[in-house]
Amino acid sequence: LSSSSTYTTPPSVLLLGPDNAGKTALLTLFERGSQPAATHTSQVAHAVELNASTDSVTRSSFRNHDDATGTHTKFFLVDTPGHGKLRNVAMGRLARTEKVKAVVFVVDAAALGEQETLAPTAAYLYDVLLFLQKRATSKGKDKASIPVLIAANKMDLFTALPATMVKSHLELELSRIRASRSKGLLDSGVGMDDVGSEEQDGWLGEFGSEKFTFQQMGEFDIDVEVLPGSVLTEEPGADKWWWWIAQRV
Ligand code: GTP
Ligand code: MG
């Protein structure tokens, strides 16, 4: 390879998720390495360049940018606005950003017990997962599938659901959304075996299954993991998320 063709732009990791989940706070925490900044509602996408290491002594800590003992991989962390009216900004970033290595979908675990937060959070996640599934099944050149981390944030708050419940709540709500969005299909009376590939393409996860599980995304080579954390407190902190990202850039 010539030197000109080995020069490449760094890969990107996208921060998606509904408004108020903590995306911008998380980005500022990783960027500063100490305290997150005070934030306000984001209206535009914003990228910062970071370095992650998987072989330095502090590899599993986001503070490893200060650690000179390992090899560091440069990547862009891209914050997006969560507001529903700006969804096109975030989804546009997902569709157009080159070399997206991973998606971190941030959710407010302290509010997810409320249907008024769960419903829009799951609806957004549904759109993201279906987009990634369609991308994985299309015959495009860019076939490497994109893993998804569901960052269950705000674990410092007493109302926070544990990660296992964040996962089960989201799976149940995604099952509901899938059933309602494919209602015409299910009510049409045709056997599942007779359904055309076009309809199957609009179905999230295992076709015809009653309950949606994140594991079904494995069929499309898409790994979905739920990990707990908190941006504002040291414990549990954000190191688990950082380590997940560092291993994927
Ligand atoms: P949009 O820009 O509207 O999409 O929201 P966002 O996801 O960027 O949320 P942002 O980072 O602005 O955080 C929203 C609020 O949640 C802020 O007041 C944060 O201080 C707060 N917050 C973020 N992370 C945590 C956390 O781990 N614990 C607690 N208690 N509050 C948090
Ligand atoms: Mg924001």
mmCIF file of C-alpha atoms and ligand atoms in Angstrom:
data_model
loop_
_atom_site.group_PDB
_atom_site.id
_atom_site.type_symbol
_atom_site.label_atom_id
_atom_site.label_comp_id
_atom_site.label_asym_id
_atom_site.label_seq_id
_atom_site.Cartn_x
_atom_site.Cartn_y
_atom_site.Cartn_z
ATOM 1 C CA LEU A 1 0.000 0.000 0.000
ATOM 2 C CA SER A 2 1.211 3.492 -0.770
ATOM 3 C CA SER A 3 1.350 5.959 2.082
ATOM 4 C CA SER A 4 -1.425 8.056 0.565
ATOM 5 C CA SER A 5 -3.881 5.187 0.553
ATOM 6 C CA THR A 6 -3.119 4.195 4.148
ATOM 7 C CA TYR A 7 -4.139 7.609 5.418
ATOM 8 C CA THR A 8 -7.665 7.264 6.681
ATOM 9 C CA THR A 9 -10.130 9.248 8.732
ATOM 10 C CA PRO A 10 -10.702 7.880 12.240
ATOM 11 C CA PRO A 11 -13.750 5.667 12.854
ATOM 12 C CA SER A 12 -16.829 7.090 14.556
ATOM 13 C CA VAL A 13 -18.963 6.022 17.477
ATOM 14 C CA LEU A 14 -22.424 7.588 17.541
ATOM 15 C CA LEU A 15 -24.262 8.645 20.678
ATOM 16 C CA LEU A 16 -27.981 8.202 20.028
ATOM 17 C CA GLY A 17 -30.971 8.123 22.344
ATOM 18 C CA PRO A 18 -33.886 10.297 23.489
ATOM 19 C CA ASP A 19 -33.575 13.805 24.931
ATOM 20 C CA ASN A 20 -32.433 14.158 28.516
ATOM 21 C CA ALA A 21 -30.783 10.711 28.569
ATOM 22 C CA GLY A 22 -27.306 12.116 29.250
ATOM 23 C CA LYS A 23 -25.563 11.909 25.840
ATOM 24 C CA THR A 24 -23.959 15.346 25.963
ATOM 25 C CA ALA A 25 -22.996 14.940 29.622
ATOM 26 C CA LEU A 26 -21.304 11.646 28.728
ATOM 27 C CA LEU A 27 -19.427 13.183 25.820
ATOM 28 C CA THR A 28 -18.097 16.001 28.016
ATOM 29 C CA LEU A 29 -17.075 13.500 30.703
ATOM 30 C CA PHE A 30 -15.049 11.443 28.215
ATOM 31 C CA GLU A 31 -13.592 14.573 26.674
ATOM 32 C CA ARG A 32 -12.529 16.181 29.951
ATOM 33 C CA GLY A 33 -11.617 13.030 31.805
ATOM 34 C CA SER A 34 -12.843 14.510 35.071
ATOM 35 C CA GLN A 35 -16.244 16.141 35.577
ATOM 36 C CA PRO A 36 -19.040 16.327 33.005
ATOM 37 C CA ALA A 37 -20.083 19.828 31.955
ATOM 38 C CA ALA A 38 -23.483 21.338 32.600
ATOM 39 C CA THR A 39 -25.571 20.732 29.484
ATOM 40 C CA HIS A 40 -28.615 22.050 27.747
ATOM 41 C CA THR A 41 -30.816 20.499 25.073
ATOM 42 C CA SER A 42 -28.732 19.718 22.001
ATOM 43 C CA GLN A 43 -29.943 20.975 18.651
ATOM 44 C CA VAL A 44 -27.063 19.918 16.451
ATOM 45 C CA ALA A 45 -24.689 16.967 16.221
ATOM 46 C CA HIS A 46 -21.258 17.526 17.683
ATOM 47 C CA ALA A 47 -18.128 15.399 17.299
ATOM 48 C CA VAL A 48 -15.005 15.237 19.468
ATOM 49 C CA GLU A 49 -11.824 13.316 18.774
ATOM 50 C CA LEU A 50 -10.790 10.890 21.514
ATOM 51 C CA ASN A 51 -8.152 8.220 22.063
ATOM 52 C CA ALA A 52 -8.919 4.785 23.443
ATOM 53 C CA SER A 53 -6.430 2.138 24.409
ATOM 54 C CA THR A 54 -6.976 -1.551 25.010
ATOM 55 C CA ASP A 55 -3.420 -2.304 26.109
ATOM 56 C CA SER A 56 -2.409 0.468 28.526
ATOM 57 C CA VAL A 57 -2.445 -0.078 32.282
ATOM 58 C CA THR A 58 -5.587 1.993 32.704
ATOM 59 C CA ARG A 59 -7.192 0.494 29.621
ATOM 60 C CA SER A 60 -10.642 -0.020 31.079
ATOM 61 C CA SER A 61 -10.887 3.578 32.336
ATOM 62 C CA PHE A 62 -11.914 6.510 30.193
ATOM 63 C CA ARG A 63 -9.095 8.404 31.923
ATOM 64 C CA ASN A 64 -6.668 6.409 29.830
ATOM 65 C CA HIS A 65 -6.196 9.331 27.442
ATOM 66 C CA ASP A 66 -3.651 10.525 29.998
ATOM 67 C CA ASP A 67 -1.882 7.187 30.086
ATOM 68 C CA ALA A 68 1.143 6.957 27.793
ATOM 69 C CA THR A 69 1.805 3.244 28.305
ATOM 70 C CA GLY A 70 -0.334 1.808 25.529
ATOM 71 C CA THR A 71 -1.216 2.117 21.878
ATOM 72 C CA HIS A 72 -4.132 4.461 21.369
ATOM 73 C CA THR A 73 -6.791 4.378 18.687
ATOM 74 C CA LYS A 74 -8.156 7.697 17.566
ATOM 75 C CA PHE A 75 -11.894 7.882 17.037
ATOM 76 C CA PHE A 76 -14.683 10.421 16.796
ATOM 77 C CA LEU A 77 -17.402 10.360 19.393
ATOM 78 C CA VAL A 78 -20.472 11.997 17.864
ATOM 79 C CA ASP A 79 -23.189 13.502 20.053
ATOM 80 C CA THR A 80 -26.639 13.923 18.492
ATOM 81 C CA PRO A 81 -29.798 15.776 19.558
ATOM 82 C CA GLY A 82 -32.414 13.504 21.140
ATOM 83 C CA HIS A 83 -35.484 15.674 20.671
ATOM 84 C CA GLY A 84 -38.113 13.964 18.525
ATOM 85 C CA LYS A 85 -38.371 16.940 16.188
ATOM 86 C CA LEU A 86 -34.658 16.645 15.431
ATOM 87 C CA ARG A 87 -34.704 12.906 14.854
ATOM 88 C CA ASN A 88 -33.698 13.440 11.232
ATOM 89 C CA VAL A 89 -30.432 15.012 12.418
ATOM 90 C CA ALA A 90 -29.513 11.931 14.452
ATOM 91 C CA MET A 91 -30.747 9.353 11.920
ATOM 92 C CA GLY A 92 -29.018 11.314 9.150
ATOM 93 C CA ARG A 93 -25.767 11.041 11.059
ATOM 94 C CA LEU A 94 -26.287 7.302 11.371
ATOM 95 C CA ALA A 95 -27.009 6.974 7.660
ATOM 96 C CA ARG A 96 -24.247 9.219 6.375
ATOM 97 C CA THR A 97 -21.307 9.025 8.745
ATOM 98 C CA GLU A 98 -18.459 7.039 7.270
ATOM 99 C CA LYS A 99 -16.952 4.201 9.248
ATOM 100 C CA VAL A 100 -19.441 4.001 12.090
ATOM 101 C CA LYS A 101 -17.897 1.355 14.331
ATOM 102 C CA ALA A 102 -20.526 1.319 17.052
ATOM 103 C CA VAL A 103 -23.701 2.935 18.355
ATOM 104 C CA VAL A 104 -24.128 3.875 22.000
ATOM 105 C CA PHE A 105 -27.851 4.293 22.653
ATOM 106 C CA VAL A 106 -28.155 6.189 25.937
ATOM 107 C CA VAL A 107 -31.316 5.751 28.010
ATOM 108 C CA ASP A 108 -32.455 7.266 31.317
ATOM 109 C CA ALA A 109 -32.796 4.196 33.521
ATOM 110 C CA ALA A 110 -34.352 6.317 36.269
ATOM 111 C CA ALA A 111 -37.268 7.332 34.031
ATOM 112 C CA LEU A 112 -37.712 4.124 32.053
ATOM 113 C CA GLY A 113 -40.151 2.719 34.592
ATOM 114 C CA GLU A 114 -42.611 5.380 33.396
ATOM 115 C CA GLN A 115 -44.546 4.535 30.250
ATOM 116 C CA GLU A 116 -44.242 8.153 29.067
ATOM 117 C CA THR A 117 -40.455 7.709 28.860
ATOM 118 C CA LEU A 118 -40.397 4.021 27.930
ATOM 119 C CA ALA A 119 -42.670 4.391 24.884
ATOM 120 C CA PRO A 120 -40.710 7.103 23.013
ATOM 121 C CA THR A 121 -37.364 5.574 24.040
ATOM 122 C CA ALA A 122 -38.360 2.178 22.630
ATOM 123 C CA ALA A 123 -39.850 3.742 19.487
ATOM 124 C CA TYR A 124 -36.562 5.488 18.761
ATOM 125 C CA LEU A 125 -34.563 2.332 19.512
ATOM 126 C CA TYR A 126 -36.861 0.378 17.200
ATOM 127 C CA ASP A 127 -36.062 2.757 14.330
ATOM 128 C CA VAL A 128 -32.327 2.511 14.998
ATOM 129 C CA LEU A 129 -32.318 -1.299 15.184
ATOM 130 C CA LEU A 130 -34.477 -1.650 12.070
ATOM 131 C CA PHE A 131 -32.161 0.704 10.208
ATOM 132 C CA LEU A 132 -29.142 -1.377 11.235
ATOM 133 C CA GLN A 133 -30.934 -4.614 10.349
ATOM 134 C CA LYS A 134 -31.810 -3.330 6.870
ATOM 135 C CA ARG A 135 -28.267 -2.142 6.414
ATOM 136 C CA ALA A 136 -26.986 -5.590 7.414
ATOM 137 C CA THR A 137 -29.279 -7.401 4.983
ATOM 138 C CA SER A 138 -28.753 -5.071 2.028
ATOM 139 C CA LYS A 139 -26.177 -6.140 -0.476
ATOM 140 C CA GLY A 140 -24.079 -3.006 -0.075
ATOM 141 C CA LYS A 141 -20.299 -3.003 -0.122
ATOM 142 C CA ASP A 142 -20.093 -1.751 3.440
ATOM 143 C CA LYS A 143 -21.189 -4.915 5.174
ATOM 144 C CA ALA A 144 -19.517 -4.849 8.577
ATOM 145 C CA SER A 145 -22.377 -4.807 11.051
ATOM 146 C CA ILE A 146 -22.628 -2.175 13.754
ATOM 147 C CA PRO A 147 -22.868 -3.290 17.403
ATOM 148 C CA VAL A 148 -25.180 -1.440 19.793
ATOM 149 C CA LEU A 149 -24.537 -0.628 23.424
ATOM 150 C CA ILE A 150 -27.587 0.374 25.413
ATOM 151 C CA ALA A 151 -26.083 2.587 28.092
ATOM 152 C CA ALA A 152 -28.477 2.451 31.050
ATOM 153 C CA ASN A 153 -27.600 5.820 32.561
ATOM 154 C CA LYS A 154 -28.465 7.600 35.833
ATOM 155 C CA MET A 155 -27.950 4.538 37.993
ATOM 156 C CA ASP A 156 -27.149 6.909 40.861
ATOM 157 C CA LEU A 157 -30.841 7.803 41.186
ATOM 158 C CA PHE A 158 -32.988 5.669 43.468
ATOM 159 C CA THR A 159 -35.704 5.298 40.844
ATOM 160 C CA ALA A 160 -33.229 3.703 38.401
ATOM 161 C CA LEU A 161 -34.190 0.262 37.117
ATOM 162 C CA PRO A 162 -31.397 -2.329 37.251
ATOM 163 C CA ALA A 163 -29.868 -3.166 33.862
ATOM 164 C CA THR A 164 -31.724 -6.486 33.616
ATOM 165 C CA MET A 165 -35.024 -4.647 33.953
ATOM 166 C CA VAL A 166 -33.990 -1.934 31.520
ATOM 167 C CA LYS A 167 -33.408 -4.755 29.074
ATOM 168 C CA SER A 168 -36.688 -6.584 29.756
ATOM 169 C CA HIS A 169 -38.754 -3.384 29.718
ATOM 170 C CA LEU A 170 -37.293 -2.373 26.372
ATOM 171 C CA GLU A 171 -37.732 -5.852 24.882
ATOM 172 C CA LEU A 172 -41.363 -5.947 25.934
ATOM 173 C CA GLU A 173 -42.078 -2.484 24.545
ATOM 174 C CA LEU A 174 -40.247 -3.306 21.303
ATOM 175 C CA SER A 175 -42.409 -6.447 21.017
ATOM 176 C CA ARG A 176 -45.505 -4.260 21.341
ATOM 177 C CA ILE A 177 -44.292 -1.764 18.749
ATOM 178 C CA ARG A 178 -43.428 -4.561 16.347
ATOM 179 C CA ALA A 179 -46.858 -6.128 16.753
ATOM 180 C CA SER A 180 -48.646 -2.831 16.129
ATOM 181 C CA ARG A 181 -46.492 -1.823 13.162
ATOM 182 C CA SER A 182 -47.010 -5.163 11.476
ATOM 183 C CA LYS A 183 -50.676 -5.466 12.380
ATOM 184 C CA GLY A 184 -51.817 -5.455 8.769
ATOM 185 C CA LEU A 185 -49.453 -8.279 8.059
ATOM 186 C CA LEU A 186 -50.565 -10.399 11.007
ATOM 187 C CA ASP A 187 -54.267 -9.819 10.394
ATOM 188 C CA SER A 188 -54.161 -10.563 6.692
ATOM 189 C CA GLY A 189 -54.623 -14.270 7.294
ATOM 190 C CA VAL A 190 -51.711 -15.349 5.124
ATOM 191 C CA GLY A 191 -49.483 -17.970 6.660
ATOM 192 C CA MET A 192 -46.072 -16.749 7.752
ATOM 193 C CA ASP A 193 -44.502 -18.989 5.114
ATOM 194 C CA ASP A 194 -46.347 -17.143 2.351
ATOM 195 C CA VAL A 195 -45.122 -13.710 3.363
ATOM 196 C CA GLY A 196 -42.921 -12.041 0.791
ATOM 197 C CA SER A 197 -39.370 -10.981 1.439
ATOM 198 C CA GLU A 198 -40.335 -7.324 1.295
ATOM 199 C CA GLU A 199 -42.644 -7.694 4.298
ATOM 200 C CA GLN A 200 -40.067 -9.770 6.108
ATOM 201 C CA ASP A 201 -37.588 -6.945 5.615
ATOM 202 C CA GLY A 202 -39.781 -4.618 7.643
ATOM 203 C CA TRP A 203 -39.926 -6.994 10.597
ATOM 204 C CA LEU A 204 -37.478 -6.401 13.422
ATOM 205 C CA GLY A 205 -35.638 -9.504 14.631
ATOM 206 C CA GLU A 206 -36.713 -13.106 14.173
ATOM 207 C CA PHE A 207 -39.520 -13.182 11.636
ATOM 208 C CA GLY A 208 -42.879 -14.334 13.012
ATOM 209 C CA SER A 209 -41.672 -14.612 16.611
ATOM 210 C CA GLU A 210 -44.119 -13.466 19.271
ATOM 211 C CA LYS A 211 -41.678 -11.774 21.592
ATOM 212 C CA PHE A 212 -38.797 -9.607 20.513
ATOM 213 C CA THR A 213 -35.445 -10.165 22.216
ATOM 214 C CA PHE A 214 -32.167 -8.346 21.605
ATOM 215 C CA GLN A 215 -30.602 -11.723 21.013
ATOM 216 C CA GLN A 216 -32.645 -12.003 17.790
ATOM 217 C CA MET A 217 -30.505 -9.237 16.304
ATOM 218 C CA GLY A 218 -27.698 -11.797 16.334
ATOM 219 C CA GLU A 219 -29.351 -13.322 13.280
ATOM 220 C CA PHE A 220 -28.199 -10.182 11.460
ATOM 221 C CA ASP A 221 -24.825 -10.243 13.148
ATOM 222 C CA ILE A 222 -25.812 -7.258 15.282
ATOM 223 C CA ASP A 223 -24.650 -7.498 18.859
ATOM 224 C CA VAL A 224 -26.821 -5.638 21.417
ATOM 225 C CA GLU A 225 -25.653 -5.278 24.986
ATOM 226 C CA VAL A 226 -27.124 -3.437 27.990
ATOM 227 C CA LEU A 227 -24.664 -2.036 30.526
ATOM 228 C CA PRO A 228 -25.427 0.133 33.574
ATOM 229 C CA GLY A 229 -23.606 3.330 34.496
ATOM 230 C CA SER A 230 -23.815 6.925 35.618
ATOM 231 C CA VAL A 231 -22.269 10.012 34.120
ATOM 232 C CA LEU A 232 -22.566 12.188 37.212
ATOM 233 C CA THR A 233 -21.157 9.878 39.884
ATOM 234 C CA GLU A 234 -17.935 7.878 40.239
ATOM 235 C CA GLU A 235 -19.930 4.749 41.011
ATOM 236 C CA PRO A 236 -20.918 2.962 38.861
ATOM 237 C CA GLY A 237 -19.449 5.604 36.569
ATOM 238 C CA ALA A 238 -18.844 5.330 32.843
ATOM 239 C CA ASP A 239 -15.869 2.982 32.637
ATOM 240 C CA LYS A 240 -17.892 -0.061 31.496
ATOM 241 C CA TRP A 241 -19.158 1.914 28.520
ATOM 242 C CA TRP A 242 -15.704 3.219 27.719
ATOM 243 C CA TRP A 243 -14.249 -0.294 27.754
ATOM 244 C CA TRP A 244 -17.047 -1.512 25.480
ATOM 245 C CA ILE A 245 -16.242 1.342 23.015
ATOM 246 C CA ALA A 246 -12.466 0.890 23.261
ATOM 247 C CA GLN A 247 -12.761 -2.735 22.188
ATOM 248 C CA ARG A 248 -14.764 -1.788 19.083
ATOM 249 C CA VAL A 249 -12.926 1.172 17.563
HETATM 250 P P1 GTP B 1 -30.581 16.105 24.465
HETATM 251 O O1 GTP B 1 -29.441 16.979 24.127
HETATM 252 O O2 GTP B 1 -31.847 16.862 24.711
HETATM 253 O O3 GTP B 1 -30.785 14.999 23.485
HETATM 254 O O4 GTP B 1 -30.255 15.390 25.888
HETATM 255 P P2 GTP B 1 -28.902 14.645 26.317
HETATM 256 O O5 GTP B 1 -29.089 13.179 26.120
HETATM 257 O O6 GTP B 1 -27.727 15.259 25.681
HETATM 258 O O7 GTP B 1 -28.911 14.896 27.901
HETATM 259 P P3 GTP B 1 -27.855 15.743 28.742
HETATM 260 O O8 GTP B 1 -26.493 15.189 28.608
HETATM 261 O O9 GTP B 1 -28.047 17.174 28.439
HETATM 262 O O10 GTP B 1 -28.357 15.414 30.224
HETATM 263 C C1 GTP B 1 -29.675 15.695 30.628
HETATM 264 C C2 GTP B 1 -29.725 15.894 32.126
HETATM 265 O O11 GTP B 1 -29.459 14.673 32.807
HETATM 266 C C3 GTP B 1 -28.683 16.899 32.634
HETATM 267 O O12 GTP B 1 -29.277 17.686 33.640
HETATM 268 C C4 GTP B 1 -27.609 16.010 33.224
HETATM 269 O O13 GTP B 1 -26.887 16.640 34.257
HETATM 270 C C5 GTP B 1 -28.431 14.850 33.756
HETATM 271 N N1 GTP B 1 -27.643 13.605 33.854
HETATM 272 C C6 GTP B 1 -26.844 13.069 32.913
HETATM 273 N N2 GTP B 1 -26.264 11.929 33.359
HETATM 274 C C7 GTP B 1 -26.717 11.739 34.611
HETATM 275 C C8 GTP B 1 -26.483 10.734 35.614
HETATM 276 O O14 GTP B 1 -25.735 9.766 35.442
HETATM 277 N N3 GTP B 1 -27.148 10.879 36.786
HETATM 278 C C9 GTP B 1 -27.978 11.929 37.038
HETATM 279 N N4 GTP B 1 -28.558 11.981 38.220
HETATM 280 N N5 GTP B 1 -28.224 12.883 36.122
HETATM 281 C C10 GTP B 1 -27.605 12.796 34.928
HETATM 282 MG MG MG B 2 -27.497 16.731 24.341
#
